[in-house]
Tab-separated table of N, CA and C and ligand atoms in Angstrom:
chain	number	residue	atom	x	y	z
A	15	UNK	N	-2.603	-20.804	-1.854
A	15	UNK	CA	-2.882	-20.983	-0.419
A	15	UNK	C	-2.923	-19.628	0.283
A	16	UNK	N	-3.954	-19.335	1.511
A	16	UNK	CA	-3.879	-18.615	1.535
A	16	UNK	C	-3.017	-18.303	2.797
A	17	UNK	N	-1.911	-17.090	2.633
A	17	UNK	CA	-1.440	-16.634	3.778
A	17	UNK	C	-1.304	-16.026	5.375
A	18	UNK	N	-2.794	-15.124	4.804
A	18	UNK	CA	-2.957	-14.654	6.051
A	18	UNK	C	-2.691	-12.926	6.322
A	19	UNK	N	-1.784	-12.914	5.216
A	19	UNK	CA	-0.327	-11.670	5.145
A	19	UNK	C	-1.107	-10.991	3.806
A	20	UNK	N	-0.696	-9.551	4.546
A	20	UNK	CA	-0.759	-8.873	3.013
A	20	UNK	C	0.167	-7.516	3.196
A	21	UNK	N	0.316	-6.727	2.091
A	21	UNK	CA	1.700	-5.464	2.035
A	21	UNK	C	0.669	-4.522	1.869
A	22	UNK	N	1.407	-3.371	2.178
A	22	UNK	CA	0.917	-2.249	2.247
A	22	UNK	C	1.881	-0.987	2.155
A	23	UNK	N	1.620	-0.184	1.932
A	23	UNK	CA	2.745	1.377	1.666
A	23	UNK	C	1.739	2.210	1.843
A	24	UNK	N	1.956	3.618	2.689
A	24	UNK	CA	1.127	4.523	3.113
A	24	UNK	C	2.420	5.590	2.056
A	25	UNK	N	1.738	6.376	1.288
A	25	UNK	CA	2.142	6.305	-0.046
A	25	UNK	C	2.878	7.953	0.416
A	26	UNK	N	3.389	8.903	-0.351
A	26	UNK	CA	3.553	9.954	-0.136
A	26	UNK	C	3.306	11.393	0.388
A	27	UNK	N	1.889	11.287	-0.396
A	27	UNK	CA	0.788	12.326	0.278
A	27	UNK	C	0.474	12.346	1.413
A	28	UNK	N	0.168	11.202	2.217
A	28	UNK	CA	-0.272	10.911	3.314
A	28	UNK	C	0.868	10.779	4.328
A	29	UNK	N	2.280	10.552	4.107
A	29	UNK	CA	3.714	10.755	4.891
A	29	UNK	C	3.389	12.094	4.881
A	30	UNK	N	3.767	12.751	3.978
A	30	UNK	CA	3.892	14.366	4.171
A	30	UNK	C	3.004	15.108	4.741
A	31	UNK	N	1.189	14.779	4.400
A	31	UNK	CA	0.457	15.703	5.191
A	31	UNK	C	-0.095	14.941	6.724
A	32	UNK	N	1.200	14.266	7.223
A	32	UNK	CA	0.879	13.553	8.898
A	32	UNK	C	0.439	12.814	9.340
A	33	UNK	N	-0.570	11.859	8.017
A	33	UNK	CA	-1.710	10.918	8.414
A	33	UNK	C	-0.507	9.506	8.927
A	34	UNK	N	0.350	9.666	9.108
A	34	UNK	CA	1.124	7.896	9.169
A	34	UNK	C	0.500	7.065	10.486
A	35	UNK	N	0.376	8.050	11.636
A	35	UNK	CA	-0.163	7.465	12.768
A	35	UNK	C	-1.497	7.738	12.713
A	36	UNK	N	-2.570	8.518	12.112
A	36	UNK	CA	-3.882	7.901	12.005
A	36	UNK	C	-3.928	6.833	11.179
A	37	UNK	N	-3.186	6.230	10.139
A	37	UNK	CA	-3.581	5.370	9.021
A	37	UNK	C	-3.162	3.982	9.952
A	38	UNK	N	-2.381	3.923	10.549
A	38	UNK	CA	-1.373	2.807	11.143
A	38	UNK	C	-2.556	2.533	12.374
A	39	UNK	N	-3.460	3.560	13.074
A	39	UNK	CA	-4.155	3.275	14.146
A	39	UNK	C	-5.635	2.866	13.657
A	40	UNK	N	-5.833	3.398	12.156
A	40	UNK	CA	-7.229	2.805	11.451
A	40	UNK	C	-6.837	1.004	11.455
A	41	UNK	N	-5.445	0.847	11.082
A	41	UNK	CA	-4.848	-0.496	10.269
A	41	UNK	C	-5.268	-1.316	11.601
A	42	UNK	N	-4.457	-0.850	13.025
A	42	UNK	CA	-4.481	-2.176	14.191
A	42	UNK	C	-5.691	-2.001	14.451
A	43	UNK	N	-6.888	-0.730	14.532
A	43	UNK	CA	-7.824	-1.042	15.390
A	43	UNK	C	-8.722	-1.832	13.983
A	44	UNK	N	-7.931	-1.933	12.869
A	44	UNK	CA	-9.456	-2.700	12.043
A	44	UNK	C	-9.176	-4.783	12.457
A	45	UNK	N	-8.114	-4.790	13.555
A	45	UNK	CA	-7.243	-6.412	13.550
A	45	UNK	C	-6.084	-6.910	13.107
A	46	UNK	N	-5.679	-5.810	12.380
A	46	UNK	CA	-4.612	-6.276	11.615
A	46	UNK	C	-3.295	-5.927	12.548
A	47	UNK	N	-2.227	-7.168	12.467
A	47	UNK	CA	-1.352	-7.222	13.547
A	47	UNK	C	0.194	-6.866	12.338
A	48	UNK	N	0.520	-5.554	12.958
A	48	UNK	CA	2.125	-5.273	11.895
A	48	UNK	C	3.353	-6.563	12.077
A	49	UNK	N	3.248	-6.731	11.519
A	49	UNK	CA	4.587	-7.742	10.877
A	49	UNK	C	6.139	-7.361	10.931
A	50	UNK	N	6.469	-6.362	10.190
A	50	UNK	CA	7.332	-5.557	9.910
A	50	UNK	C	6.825	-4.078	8.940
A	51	UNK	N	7.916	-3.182	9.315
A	51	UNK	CA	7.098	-2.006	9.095
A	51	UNK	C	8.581	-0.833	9.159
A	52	UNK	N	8.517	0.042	8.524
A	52	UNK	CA	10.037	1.098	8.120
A	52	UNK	C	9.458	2.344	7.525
A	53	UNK	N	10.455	3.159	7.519
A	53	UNK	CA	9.798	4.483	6.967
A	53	UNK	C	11.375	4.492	5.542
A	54	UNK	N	11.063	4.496	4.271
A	54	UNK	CA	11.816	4.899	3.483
A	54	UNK	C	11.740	5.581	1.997
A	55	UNK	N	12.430	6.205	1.025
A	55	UNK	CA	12.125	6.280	0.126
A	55	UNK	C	12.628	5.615	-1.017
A	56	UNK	N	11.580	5.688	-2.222
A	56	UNK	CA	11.742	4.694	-2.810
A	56	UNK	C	12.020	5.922	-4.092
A	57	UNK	N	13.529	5.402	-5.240
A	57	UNK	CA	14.023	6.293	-6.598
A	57	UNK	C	12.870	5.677	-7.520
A	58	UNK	N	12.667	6.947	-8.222
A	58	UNK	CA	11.912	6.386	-9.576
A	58	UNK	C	12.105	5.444	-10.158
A	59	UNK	N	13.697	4.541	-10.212
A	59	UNK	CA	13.502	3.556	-10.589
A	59	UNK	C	13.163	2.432	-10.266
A	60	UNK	N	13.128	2.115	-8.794
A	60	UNK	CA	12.400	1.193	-7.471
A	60	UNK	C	11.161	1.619	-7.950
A	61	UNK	N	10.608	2.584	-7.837
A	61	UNK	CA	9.366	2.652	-7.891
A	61	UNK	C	9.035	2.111	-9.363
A	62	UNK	N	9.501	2.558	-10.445
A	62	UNK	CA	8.909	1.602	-11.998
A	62	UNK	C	9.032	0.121	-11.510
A	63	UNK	N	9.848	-0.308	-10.965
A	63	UNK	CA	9.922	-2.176	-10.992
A	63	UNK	C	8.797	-2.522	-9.716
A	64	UNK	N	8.769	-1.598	-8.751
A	64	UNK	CA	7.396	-1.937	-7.937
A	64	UNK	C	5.698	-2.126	-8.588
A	65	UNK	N	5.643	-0.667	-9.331
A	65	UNK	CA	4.597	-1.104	-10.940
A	65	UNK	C	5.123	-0.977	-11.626
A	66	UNK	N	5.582	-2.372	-12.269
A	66	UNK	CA	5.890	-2.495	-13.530
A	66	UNK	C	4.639	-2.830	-14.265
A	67	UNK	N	4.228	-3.543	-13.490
A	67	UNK	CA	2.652	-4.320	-14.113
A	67	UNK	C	2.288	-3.371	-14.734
A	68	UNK	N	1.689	-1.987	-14.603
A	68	UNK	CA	1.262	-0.804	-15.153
A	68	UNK	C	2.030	-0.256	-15.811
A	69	UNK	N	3.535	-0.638	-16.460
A	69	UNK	CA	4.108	-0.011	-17.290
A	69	UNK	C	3.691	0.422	-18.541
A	70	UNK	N	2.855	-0.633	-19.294
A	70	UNK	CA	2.048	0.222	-20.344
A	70	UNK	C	0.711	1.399	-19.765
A	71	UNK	N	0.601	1.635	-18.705
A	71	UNK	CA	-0.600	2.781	-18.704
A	71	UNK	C	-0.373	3.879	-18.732
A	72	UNK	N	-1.076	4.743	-19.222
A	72	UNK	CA	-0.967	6.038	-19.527
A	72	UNK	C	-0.173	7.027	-18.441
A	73	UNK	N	-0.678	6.042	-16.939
A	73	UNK	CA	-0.480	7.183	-15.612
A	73	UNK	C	0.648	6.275	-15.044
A	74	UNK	N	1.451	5.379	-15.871
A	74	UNK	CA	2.744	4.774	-15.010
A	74	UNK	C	4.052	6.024	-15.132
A	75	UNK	N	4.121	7.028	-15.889
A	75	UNK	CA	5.505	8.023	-15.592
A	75	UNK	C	5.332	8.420	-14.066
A	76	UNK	N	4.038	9.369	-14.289
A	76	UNK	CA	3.174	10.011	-13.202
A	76	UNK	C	3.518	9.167	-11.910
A	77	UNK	N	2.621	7.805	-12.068
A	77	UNK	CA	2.646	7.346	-10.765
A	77	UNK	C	4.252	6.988	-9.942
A	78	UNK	N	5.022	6.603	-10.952
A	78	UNK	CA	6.697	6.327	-10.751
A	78	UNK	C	7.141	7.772	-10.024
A	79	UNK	N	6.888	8.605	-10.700
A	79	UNK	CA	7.602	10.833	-10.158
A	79	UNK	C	6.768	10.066	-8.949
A	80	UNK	N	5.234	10.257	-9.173
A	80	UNK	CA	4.750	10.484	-7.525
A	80	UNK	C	5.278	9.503	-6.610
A	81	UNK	N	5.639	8.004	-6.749
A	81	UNK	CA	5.451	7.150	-5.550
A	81	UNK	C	7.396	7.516	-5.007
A	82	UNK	N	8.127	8.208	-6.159
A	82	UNK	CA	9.105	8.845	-5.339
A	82	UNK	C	9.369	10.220	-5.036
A	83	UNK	N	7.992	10.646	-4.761
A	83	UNK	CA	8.319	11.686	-4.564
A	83	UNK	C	8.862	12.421	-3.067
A	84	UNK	N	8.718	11.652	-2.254
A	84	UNK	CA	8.807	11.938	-0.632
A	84	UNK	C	8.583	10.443	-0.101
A	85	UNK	N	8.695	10.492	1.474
A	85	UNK	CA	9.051	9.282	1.929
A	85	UNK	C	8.015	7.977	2.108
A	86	UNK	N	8.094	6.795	2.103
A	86	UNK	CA	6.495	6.240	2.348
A	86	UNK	C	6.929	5.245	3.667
A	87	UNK	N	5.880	4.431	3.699
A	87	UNK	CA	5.617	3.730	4.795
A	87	UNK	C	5.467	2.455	4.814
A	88	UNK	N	5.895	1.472	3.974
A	88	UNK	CA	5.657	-0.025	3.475
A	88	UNK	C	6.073	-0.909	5.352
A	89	UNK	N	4.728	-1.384	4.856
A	89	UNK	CA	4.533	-2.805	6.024
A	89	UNK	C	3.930	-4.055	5.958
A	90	UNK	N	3.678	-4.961	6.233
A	90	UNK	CA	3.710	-6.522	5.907
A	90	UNK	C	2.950	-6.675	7.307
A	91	UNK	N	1.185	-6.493	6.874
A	91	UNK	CA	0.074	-7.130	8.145
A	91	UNK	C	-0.122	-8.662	8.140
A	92	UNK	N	-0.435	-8.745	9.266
A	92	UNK	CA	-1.609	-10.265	9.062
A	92	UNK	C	-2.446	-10.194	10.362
A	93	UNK	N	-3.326	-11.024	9.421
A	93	UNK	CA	-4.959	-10.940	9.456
A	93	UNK	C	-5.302	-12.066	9.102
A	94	UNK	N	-6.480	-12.554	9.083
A	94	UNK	CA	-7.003	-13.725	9.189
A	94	UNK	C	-8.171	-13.141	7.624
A	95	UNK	N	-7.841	-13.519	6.440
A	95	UNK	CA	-8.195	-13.315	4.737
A	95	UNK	C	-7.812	-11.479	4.718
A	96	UNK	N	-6.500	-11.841	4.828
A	96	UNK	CA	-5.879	-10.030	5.001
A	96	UNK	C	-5.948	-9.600	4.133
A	97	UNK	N	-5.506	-10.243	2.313
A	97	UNK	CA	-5.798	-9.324	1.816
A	97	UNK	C	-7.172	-8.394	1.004
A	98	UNK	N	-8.224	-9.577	1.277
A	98	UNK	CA	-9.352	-9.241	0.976
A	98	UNK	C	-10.214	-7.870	1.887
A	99	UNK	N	-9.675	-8.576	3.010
A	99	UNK	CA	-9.723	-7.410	4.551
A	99	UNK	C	-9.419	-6.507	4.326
A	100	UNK	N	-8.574	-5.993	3.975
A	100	UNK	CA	-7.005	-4.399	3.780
A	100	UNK	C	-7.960	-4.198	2.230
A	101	UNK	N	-7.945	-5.041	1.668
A	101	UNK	CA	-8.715	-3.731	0.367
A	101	UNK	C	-10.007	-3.114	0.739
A	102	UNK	N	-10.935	-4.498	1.309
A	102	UNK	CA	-11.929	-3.129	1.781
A	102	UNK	C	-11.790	-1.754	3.399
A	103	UNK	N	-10.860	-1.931	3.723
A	103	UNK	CA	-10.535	-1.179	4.422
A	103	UNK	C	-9.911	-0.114	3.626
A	104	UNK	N	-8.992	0.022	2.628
A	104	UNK	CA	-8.479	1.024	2.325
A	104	UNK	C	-9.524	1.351	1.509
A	105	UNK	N	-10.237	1.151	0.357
A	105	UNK	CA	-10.970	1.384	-0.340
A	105	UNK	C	-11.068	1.522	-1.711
A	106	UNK	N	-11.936	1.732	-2.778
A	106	UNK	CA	-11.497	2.264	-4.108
A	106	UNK	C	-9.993	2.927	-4.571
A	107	UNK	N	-9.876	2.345	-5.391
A	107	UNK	CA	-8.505	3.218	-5.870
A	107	UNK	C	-9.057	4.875	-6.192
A	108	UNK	N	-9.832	5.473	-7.067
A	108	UNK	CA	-10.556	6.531	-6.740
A	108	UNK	C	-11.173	7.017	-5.854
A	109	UNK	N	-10.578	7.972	-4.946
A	109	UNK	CA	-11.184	8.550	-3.788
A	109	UNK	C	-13.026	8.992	-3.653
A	110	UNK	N	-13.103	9.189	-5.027
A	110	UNK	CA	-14.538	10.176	-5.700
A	110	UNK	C	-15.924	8.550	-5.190
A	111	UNK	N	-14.840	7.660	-5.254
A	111	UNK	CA	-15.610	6.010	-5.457
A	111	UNK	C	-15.304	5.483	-4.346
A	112	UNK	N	-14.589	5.545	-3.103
A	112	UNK	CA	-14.282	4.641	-1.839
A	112	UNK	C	-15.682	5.105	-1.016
A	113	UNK	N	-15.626	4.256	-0.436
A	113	UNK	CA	-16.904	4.421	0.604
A	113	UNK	C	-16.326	5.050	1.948
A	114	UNK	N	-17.968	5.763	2.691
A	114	UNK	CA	-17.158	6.237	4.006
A	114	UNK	C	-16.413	5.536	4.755
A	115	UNK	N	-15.289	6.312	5.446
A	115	UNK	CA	-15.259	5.260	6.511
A	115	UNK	C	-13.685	4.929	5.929
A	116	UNK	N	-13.727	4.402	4.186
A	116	UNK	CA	-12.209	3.859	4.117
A	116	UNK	C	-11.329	4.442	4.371
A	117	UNK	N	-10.367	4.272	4.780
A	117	UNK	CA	-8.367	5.148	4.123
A	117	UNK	C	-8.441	6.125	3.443
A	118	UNK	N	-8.920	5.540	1.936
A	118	UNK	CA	-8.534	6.443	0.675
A	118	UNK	C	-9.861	7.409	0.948
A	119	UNK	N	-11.005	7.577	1.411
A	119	UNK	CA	-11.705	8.302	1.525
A	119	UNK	C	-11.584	9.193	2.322
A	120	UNK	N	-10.562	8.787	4.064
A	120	UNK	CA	-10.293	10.208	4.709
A	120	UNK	C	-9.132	10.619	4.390
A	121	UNK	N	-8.584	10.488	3.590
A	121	UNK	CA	-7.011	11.164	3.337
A	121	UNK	C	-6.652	10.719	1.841
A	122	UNK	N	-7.185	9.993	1.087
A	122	UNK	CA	-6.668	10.246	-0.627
A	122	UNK	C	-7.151	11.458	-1.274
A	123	UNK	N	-6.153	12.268	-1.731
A	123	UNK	CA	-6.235	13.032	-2.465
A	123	UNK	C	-7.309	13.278	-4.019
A	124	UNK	N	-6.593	12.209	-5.151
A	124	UNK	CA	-6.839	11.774	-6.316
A	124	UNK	C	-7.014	10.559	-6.351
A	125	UNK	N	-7.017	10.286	-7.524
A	125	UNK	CA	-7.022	8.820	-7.955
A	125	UNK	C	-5.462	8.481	-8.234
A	126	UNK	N	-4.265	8.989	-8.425
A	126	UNK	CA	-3.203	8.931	-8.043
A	126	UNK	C	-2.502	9.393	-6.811
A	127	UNK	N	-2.752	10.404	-5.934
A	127	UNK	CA	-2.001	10.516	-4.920
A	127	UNK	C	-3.276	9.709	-3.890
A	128	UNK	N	-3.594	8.749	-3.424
A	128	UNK	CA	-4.404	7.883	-3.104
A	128	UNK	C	-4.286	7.086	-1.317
A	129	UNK	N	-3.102	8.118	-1.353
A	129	UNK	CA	-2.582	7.307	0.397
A	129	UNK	C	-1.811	6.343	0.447
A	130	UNK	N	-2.930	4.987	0.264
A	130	UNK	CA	-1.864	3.927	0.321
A	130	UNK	C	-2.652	2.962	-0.780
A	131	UNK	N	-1.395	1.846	-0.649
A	131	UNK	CA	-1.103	0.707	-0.963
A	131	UNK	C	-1.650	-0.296	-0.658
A	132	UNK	N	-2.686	-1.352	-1.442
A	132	UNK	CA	-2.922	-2.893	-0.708
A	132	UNK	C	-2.846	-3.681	-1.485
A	133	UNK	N	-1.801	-4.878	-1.230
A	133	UNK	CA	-1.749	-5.912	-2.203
A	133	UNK	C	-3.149	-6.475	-3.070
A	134	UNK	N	-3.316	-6.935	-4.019
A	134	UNK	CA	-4.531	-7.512	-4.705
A	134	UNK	C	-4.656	-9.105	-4.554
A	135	UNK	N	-3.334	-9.639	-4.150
A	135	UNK	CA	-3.687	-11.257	-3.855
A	135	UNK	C	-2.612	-11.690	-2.883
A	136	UNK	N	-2.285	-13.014	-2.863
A	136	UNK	CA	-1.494	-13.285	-1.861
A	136	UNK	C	-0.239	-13.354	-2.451
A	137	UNK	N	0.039	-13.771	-3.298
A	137	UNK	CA	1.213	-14.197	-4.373
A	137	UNK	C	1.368	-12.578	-4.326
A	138	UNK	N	1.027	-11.414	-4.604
A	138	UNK	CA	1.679	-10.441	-5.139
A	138	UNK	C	1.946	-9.193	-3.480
A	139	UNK	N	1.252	-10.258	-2.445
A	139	UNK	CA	1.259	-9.587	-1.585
A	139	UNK	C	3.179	-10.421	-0.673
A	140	UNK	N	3.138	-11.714	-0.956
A	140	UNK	CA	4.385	-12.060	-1.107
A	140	UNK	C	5.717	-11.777	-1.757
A	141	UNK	N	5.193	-11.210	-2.791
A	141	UNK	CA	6.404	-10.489	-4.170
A	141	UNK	C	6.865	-9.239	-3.392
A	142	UNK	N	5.499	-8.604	-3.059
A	142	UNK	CA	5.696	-7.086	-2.389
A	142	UNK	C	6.621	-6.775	-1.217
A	143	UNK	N	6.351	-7.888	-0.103
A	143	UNK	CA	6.722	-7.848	0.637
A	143	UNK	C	8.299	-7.837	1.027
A	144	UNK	N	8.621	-8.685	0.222
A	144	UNK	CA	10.264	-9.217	0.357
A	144	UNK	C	10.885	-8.399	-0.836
A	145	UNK	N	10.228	-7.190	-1.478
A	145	UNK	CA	10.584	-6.323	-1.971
A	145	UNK	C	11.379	-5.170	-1.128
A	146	UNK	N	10.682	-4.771	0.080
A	146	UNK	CA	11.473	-4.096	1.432
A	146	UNK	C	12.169	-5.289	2.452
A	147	UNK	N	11.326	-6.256	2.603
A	147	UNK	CA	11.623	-6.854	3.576
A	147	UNK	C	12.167	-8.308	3.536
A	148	UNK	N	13.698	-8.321	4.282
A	148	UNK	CA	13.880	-9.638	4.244
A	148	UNK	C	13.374	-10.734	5.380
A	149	UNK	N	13.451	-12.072	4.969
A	149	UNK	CA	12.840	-13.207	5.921
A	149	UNK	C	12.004	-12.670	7.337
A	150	UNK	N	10.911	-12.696	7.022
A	150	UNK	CA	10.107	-12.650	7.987
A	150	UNK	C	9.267	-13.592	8.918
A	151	UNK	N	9.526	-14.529	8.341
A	151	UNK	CA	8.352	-15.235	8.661
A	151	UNK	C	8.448	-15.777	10.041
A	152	UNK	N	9.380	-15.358	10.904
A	152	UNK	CA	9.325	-15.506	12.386
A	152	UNK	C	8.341	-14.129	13.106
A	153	UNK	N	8.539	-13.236	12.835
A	153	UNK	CA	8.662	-12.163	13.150
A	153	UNK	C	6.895	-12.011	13.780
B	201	LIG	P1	-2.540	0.050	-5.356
B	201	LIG	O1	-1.966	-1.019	-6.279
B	201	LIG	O2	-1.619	1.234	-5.166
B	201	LIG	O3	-3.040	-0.514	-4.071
B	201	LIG	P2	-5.043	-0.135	-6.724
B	201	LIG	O4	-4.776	-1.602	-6.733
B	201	LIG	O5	-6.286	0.352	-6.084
B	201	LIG	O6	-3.847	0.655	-6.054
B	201	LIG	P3	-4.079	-0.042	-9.430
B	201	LIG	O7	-4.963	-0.188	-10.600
B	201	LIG	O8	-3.189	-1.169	-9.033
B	201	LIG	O9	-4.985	0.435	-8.202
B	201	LIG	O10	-3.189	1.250	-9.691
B	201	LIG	C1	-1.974	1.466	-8.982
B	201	LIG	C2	-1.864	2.930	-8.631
B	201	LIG	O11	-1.708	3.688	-9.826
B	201	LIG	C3	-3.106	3.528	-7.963
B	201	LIG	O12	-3.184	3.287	-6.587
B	201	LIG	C4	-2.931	4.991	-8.261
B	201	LIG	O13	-1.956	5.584	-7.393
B	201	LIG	C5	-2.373	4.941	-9.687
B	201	LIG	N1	-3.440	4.998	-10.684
B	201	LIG	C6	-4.315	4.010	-11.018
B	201	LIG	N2	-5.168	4.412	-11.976
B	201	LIG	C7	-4.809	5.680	-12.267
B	201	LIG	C8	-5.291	6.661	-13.192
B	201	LIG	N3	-6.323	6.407	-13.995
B	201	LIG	N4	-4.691	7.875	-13.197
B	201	LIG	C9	-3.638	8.159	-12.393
B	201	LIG	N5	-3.131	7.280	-11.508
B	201	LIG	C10	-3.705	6.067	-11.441
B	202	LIG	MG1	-2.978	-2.449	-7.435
C-alpha cells in the first residue's frame, strides 16, 4: 500500500560543503512536506546495518567509512507517490548519469559521495524511517 512517505539523508559531503539548506529548499519547493527531520551522526557500525543490503558489494567498507564520516541529515517527507517523486528528484545514483536539474547533479560529488539518500520503495522507506525516528505518524 502505498504511503505517501518516503526517507531521505542528505549524506556527508553535502553537510560539510553547506548544501543542507539548498537541498532542504530544492525538497519543499519540489511539494514535499518534512515530517520529521534532525541533524546527526551515524558510527560505522549504524551505518553497515543501514546498508546492510550491500554488504556483499565491493564499495560497502567504503560506503560504511564514508556515510560516517561527518554529520548527515535524515528526514521522513510526504508527498502524494513520494517515493517515486524523491528519486526522480534526487537523481541517478552516479552523478556522471543524473539529469539536470537533480540533487545529485548540483552537489554529488561521485558515485559514492552522492549527497543524499532516497528510499527505493515504501516498505524500505518505512524500515528507514523508524531507523532515526520514533512514532510519527501524527506528526
Ligand atoms: P541510496 O540508497 O543512497 O539512495 P541509490 O539507491 O541510488 O542510493 P544504491 O545502489 O542503493 O544506490 O547504493 C547505495 C549507495 O552506495 C549509493 O548511493 C552510493 O553512495 C554507494 N554506491 C553505490 N554504487 C557504488 C559504487 N559502484 N561505488 C561506490 N559507491 C557506490
Ligand atoms: Mg538505494
Amino acid at each position: 500500500m502505498a504511503t505517501n512517505r518516503t526517507f531521505t539523508m542528505i549524506k556527508p559531503d553535502a553537510v560539510a560543503d553547506g548544501h543542507t539548506g539548498a537541498i532542504i529548499k530544492m525538497i519543499e519547493e519540489a511539494g514535499f512536506r518534512i515530517v520529521a527531520i534532525k541533524k546527526t551522526l551515524l558510527t560505522g557500525e549504524r551505518a553497515g546495518q543501514f546498508y546492510a543490503v550491500h554488504s556483499e558489494r565491493p564499495f560497502y567498507q567504503g560506503l560504511c567509512d564514508y556515510m560516517s564520516s561527518g554529520a548527515i541529515v535524515p528526514m521522513i517527507l510526504e508527498k502524494e507517490n513520494a517515493v517515486a517523486d524523491f528519486r526522480k528528484l534526487i537523481g541517478a545514483t552516479n552523478p556522471a548519469q543524473a539529469e539536470e536539474g537533480t540533487i545529485r547533479k548540483l552537489y554529488a560529488k561521485s558515485i559514492e559521495s552522492n549527497a543524499i539518500h532516497g528510499s527505493d520503495s515504501d516498505e524500505n522507506a518505512a524500515i528507514e524511517g523508524s531507523f532515526f525516528f520514533a512514532a510519527t505518524e501524527e506528526y
